[in-house]
Amino acid sequence: QVQLVESGGGLVQAGGSLRLSCAASGIVFGLNVMSWYRQAPGKQRELVATITPEDMTNYADSVKGRFTISRDNAKSTLYLQLNSLKPEDTAVYYCATRRPYSGPESWGQGTQVTVSS
């Protein structure tokens, strides 16, 4: 029932930008904590950014100042603006959702971001 569909990934040169989107359904979007994770092959999944229903945000140290998470509750869509991209940002980026206060997470299928040097 919960469905998260990521889009916007692709191949970009170092220093470039991408904007990822996550279209959500099957949830009350405006009441959920939304997050972006990423995972490179053979690596552990890493939390990139989180945004609460109150629009409070948190970022991994590795992306602070470069990435921006935002949400459009009217469109039930989550965004991640990726600027100043580095090759080490290359990964599959996943959208996730949960209710506040440690509810279980649901995941999207991921979208590939590849940054070339």
PDB file of C-alpha atoms in Angstrom:
ATOM      1  CA  GLN A   1       0.000   0.000   0.000  1.00  0.00           C
ATOM      2  CA  VAL A   2       2.822   2.392   0.829  1.00  0.00           C
ATOM      3  CA  GLN A   3       4.465   3.356  -2.429  1.00  0.00           C
ATOM      4  CA  LEU A   4       7.510   5.561  -2.894  1.00  0.00           C
ATOM      5  CA  VAL A   5       8.811   6.215  -6.395  1.00  0.00           C
ATOM      6  CA  GLU A   6      12.125   7.999  -6.813  1.00  0.00           C
ATOM      7  CA  SER A   7      13.155   9.811  -9.958  1.00  0.00           C
ATOM      8  CA  GLY A   8      15.678  12.344 -11.168  1.00  0.00           C
ATOM      9  CA  GLY A   9      18.883  10.365 -10.949  1.00  0.00           C
ATOM     10  CA  GLY A  10      21.401  10.224 -13.729  1.00  0.00           C
ATOM     11  CA  LEU A  11      24.971  10.819 -14.789  1.00  0.00           C
ATOM     12  CA  VAL A  12      26.516  14.173 -13.950  1.00  0.00           C
ATOM     13  CA  GLN A  13      30.008  15.623 -13.916  1.00  0.00           C
ATOM     14  CA  ALA A  14      31.745  16.501 -10.681  1.00  0.00           C
ATOM     15  CA  GLY A  15      30.612  19.915  -9.528  1.00  0.00           C
ATOM     16  CA  GLY A  16      27.239  19.534 -11.187  1.00  0.00           C
ATOM     17  CA  SER A  17      23.744  19.313  -9.760  1.00  0.00           C
ATOM     18  CA  LEU A  18      20.737  17.017  -9.741  1.00  0.00           C
ATOM     19  CA  ARG A  19      17.299  17.198  -8.198  1.00  0.00           C
ATOM     20  CA  LEU A  20      15.782  13.950  -6.974  1.00  0.00           C
ATOM     21  CA  SER A  21      12.054  13.504  -6.424  1.00  0.00           C
ATOM     22  CA  CYS A  22      10.075  10.958  -4.446  1.00  0.00           C
ATOM     23  CA  ALA A  23       6.370  10.616  -5.154  1.00  0.00           C
ATOM     24  CA  ALA A  24       4.539   9.070  -2.207  1.00  0.00           C
ATOM     25  CA  SER A  25       1.173   7.358  -1.967  1.00  0.00           C
ATOM     26  CA  GLY A  26      -0.597   5.215   0.597  1.00  0.00           C
ATOM     27  CA  ILE A  27       0.452   7.498   3.466  1.00  0.00           C
ATOM     28  CA  VAL A  28      -0.683  10.723   5.065  1.00  0.00           C
ATOM     29  CA  PHE A  29       2.322  12.503   3.641  1.00  0.00           C
ATOM     30  CA  GLY A  30       2.123  15.629   5.775  1.00  0.00           C
ATOM     31  CA  LEU A  31       2.302  13.620   9.012  1.00  0.00           C
ATOM     32  CA  ASN A  32       5.347  11.517   8.139  1.00  0.00           C
ATOM     33  CA  VAL A  33       9.054  11.917   8.592  1.00  0.00           C
ATOM     34  CA  MET A  34      10.713  11.661   5.187  1.00  0.00           C
ATOM     35  CA  SER A  35      14.314  10.717   4.523  1.00  0.00           C
ATOM     36  CA  TRP A  36      16.838  10.104   1.798  1.00  0.00           C
ATOM     37  CA  TYR A  37      19.348   7.280   2.096  1.00  0.00           C
ATOM     38  CA  ARG A  38      22.047   6.192  -0.292  1.00  0.00           C
ATOM     39  CA  GLN A  39      23.967   2.999  -0.881  1.00  0.00           C
ATOM     40  CA  ALA A  40      26.899   2.214  -3.118  1.00  0.00           C
ATOM     41  CA  PRO A  41      27.606  -1.394  -4.200  1.00  0.00           C
ATOM     42  CA  GLY A  42      29.289  -3.286  -1.388  1.00  0.00           C
ATOM     43  CA  LYS A  43      28.697  -0.426   1.041  1.00  0.00           C
ATOM     44  CA  GLN A  44      26.297   0.024   3.927  1.00  0.00           C
ATOM     45  CA  ARG A  45      23.205   2.125   3.490  1.00  0.00           C
ATOM     46  CA  GLU A  46      23.811   5.671   4.693  1.00  0.00           C
ATOM     47  CA  LEU A  47      21.287   8.216   5.934  1.00  0.00           C
ATOM     48  CA  VAL A  48      21.721  11.361   3.864  1.00  0.00           C
ATOM     49  CA  ALA A  49      18.992  13.724   5.049  1.00  0.00           C
ATOM     50  CA  THR A  50      15.736  13.797   6.997  1.00  0.00           C
ATOM     51  CA  ILE A  51      12.839  16.229   7.143  1.00  0.00           C
ATOM     52  CA  THR A  52      10.076  16.157   9.747  1.00  0.00           C
ATOM     53  CA  PRO A  53       6.429  17.178   9.374  1.00  0.00           C
ATOM     54  CA  GLU A  54       7.462  20.440  11.048  1.00  0.00           C
ATOM     55  CA  ASP A  55      10.124  21.020   8.346  1.00  0.00           C
ATOM     56  CA  MET A  56      13.023  20.390  10.692  1.00  0.00           C
ATOM     57  CA  THR A  57      15.963  18.994   8.736  1.00  0.00           C
ATOM     58  CA  ASN A  58      19.114  17.033   9.440  1.00  0.00           C
ATOM     59  CA  TYR A  59      21.972  16.115   7.126  1.00  0.00           C
ATOM     60  CA  ALA A  60      24.883  13.769   7.096  1.00  0.00           C
ATOM     61  CA  ASP A  61      28.140  15.635   7.630  1.00  0.00           C
ATOM     62  CA  SER A  62      29.331  14.525   4.212  1.00  0.00           C
ATOM     63  CA  VAL A  63      26.552  16.438   2.428  1.00  0.00           C
ATOM     64  CA  LYS A  64      25.999  19.470   4.658  1.00  0.00           C
ATOM     65  CA  GLY A  65      26.109  22.666   2.662  1.00  0.00           C
ATOM     66  CA  ARG A  66      25.722  20.804  -0.635  1.00  0.00           C
ATOM     67  CA  PHE A  67      22.386  18.957  -0.433  1.00  0.00           C
ATOM     68  CA  THR A  68      18.967  20.313   0.491  1.00  0.00           C
ATOM     69  CA  ILE A  69      15.961  18.205   1.463  1.00  0.00           C
ATOM     70  CA  SER A  70      12.476  19.648   1.049  1.00  0.00           C
ATOM     71  CA  ARG A  71       8.876  18.519   0.797  1.00  0.00           C
ATOM     72  CA  ASP A  72       5.696  19.586  -0.950  1.00  0.00           C
ATOM     73  CA  ASN A  73       2.830  18.260   1.117  1.00  0.00           C
ATOM     74  CA  ALA A  74       0.196  19.318  -1.405  1.00  0.00           C
ATOM     75  CA  LYS A  75       1.898  17.104  -3.999  1.00  0.00           C
ATOM     76  CA  SER A  76       2.947  14.352  -1.566  1.00  0.00           C
ATOM     77  CA  THR A  77       6.443  14.686  -2.968  1.00  0.00           C
ATOM     78  CA  LEU A  78       9.873  14.736  -1.353  1.00  0.00           C
ATOM     79  CA  TYR A  79      12.885  16.360  -2.989  1.00  0.00           C
ATOM     80  CA  LEU A  80      16.629  16.283  -2.628  1.00  0.00           C
ATOM     81  CA  GLN A  81      18.654  18.989  -4.318  1.00  0.00           C
ATOM     82  CA  LEU A  82      22.214  17.779  -4.850  1.00  0.00           C
ATOM     83  CA  ASN A  83      24.746  20.503  -5.600  1.00  0.00           C
ATOM     84  CA  SER A  84      28.518  20.499  -5.935  1.00  0.00           C
ATOM     85  CA  LEU A  85      28.448  16.790  -6.591  1.00  0.00           C
ATOM     86  CA  LYS A  86      31.522  14.676  -5.985  1.00  0.00           C
ATOM     87  CA  PRO A  87      32.402  11.215  -7.322  1.00  0.00           C
ATOM     88  CA  GLU A  88      31.971   9.850  -3.802  1.00  0.00           C
ATOM     89  CA  ASP A  89      28.292  10.839  -3.973  1.00  0.00           C
ATOM     90  CA  THR A  90      27.786   8.058  -6.525  1.00  0.00           C
ATOM     91  CA  ALA A  91      25.171   5.668  -5.132  1.00  0.00           C
ATOM     92  CA  VAL A  92      21.610   4.493  -5.396  1.00  0.00           C
ATOM     93  CA  TYR A  93      19.483   7.029  -3.568  1.00  0.00           C
ATOM     94  CA  TYR A  94      16.424   5.773  -1.703  1.00  0.00           C
ATOM     95  CA  CYS A  95      13.403   7.599  -0.359  1.00  0.00           C
ATOM     96  CA  ALA A  96      12.022   6.458   2.999  1.00  0.00           C
ATOM     97  CA  THR A  97       9.018   7.344   5.115  1.00  0.00           C
ATOM     98  CA  ARG A  98       7.867   6.743   8.676  1.00  0.00           C
ATOM     99  CA  ARG A  99       5.546   8.167  11.256  1.00  0.00           C
ATOM    100  CA  PRO A 100       7.259  10.279  13.947  1.00  0.00           C
ATOM    101  CA  TYR A 101       8.575   8.719  17.135  1.00  0.00           C
ATOM    102  CA  SER A 102      10.297   5.612  15.807  1.00  0.00           C
ATOM    103  CA  GLY A 103       7.668   4.185  13.505  1.00  0.00           C
ATOM    104  CA  PRO A 104       8.702   1.573  10.929  1.00  0.00           C
ATOM    105  CA  GLU A 105      10.156   2.770   7.641  1.00  0.00           C
ATOM    106  CA  SER A 106       9.014   2.043   4.118  1.00  0.00           C
ATOM    107  CA  TRP A 107      11.392   2.326   1.182  1.00  0.00           C
ATOM    108  CA  GLY A 108      11.325   3.184  -2.466  1.00  0.00           C
ATOM    109  CA  GLN A 109      13.100   1.300  -5.227  1.00  0.00           C
ATOM    110  CA  GLY A 110      15.924   3.797  -5.557  1.00  0.00           C
ATOM    111  CA  THR A 111      17.342   5.987  -8.286  1.00  0.00           C
ATOM    112  CA  GLN A 112      20.940   5.839  -9.486  1.00  0.00           C
ATOM    113  CA  VAL A 113      23.175   8.882  -9.169  1.00  0.00           C
ATOM    114  CA  THR A 114      26.548   8.639 -10.882  1.00  0.00           C
ATOM    115  CA  VAL A 115      29.093  11.438 -10.615  1.00  0.00           C
ATOM    116  CA  SER A 116      32.018  11.350 -13.000  1.00  0.00           C
ATOM    117  CA  SER A 117      35.357  13.060 -12.515  1.00  0.00           C
TER     118      SER A 117
END
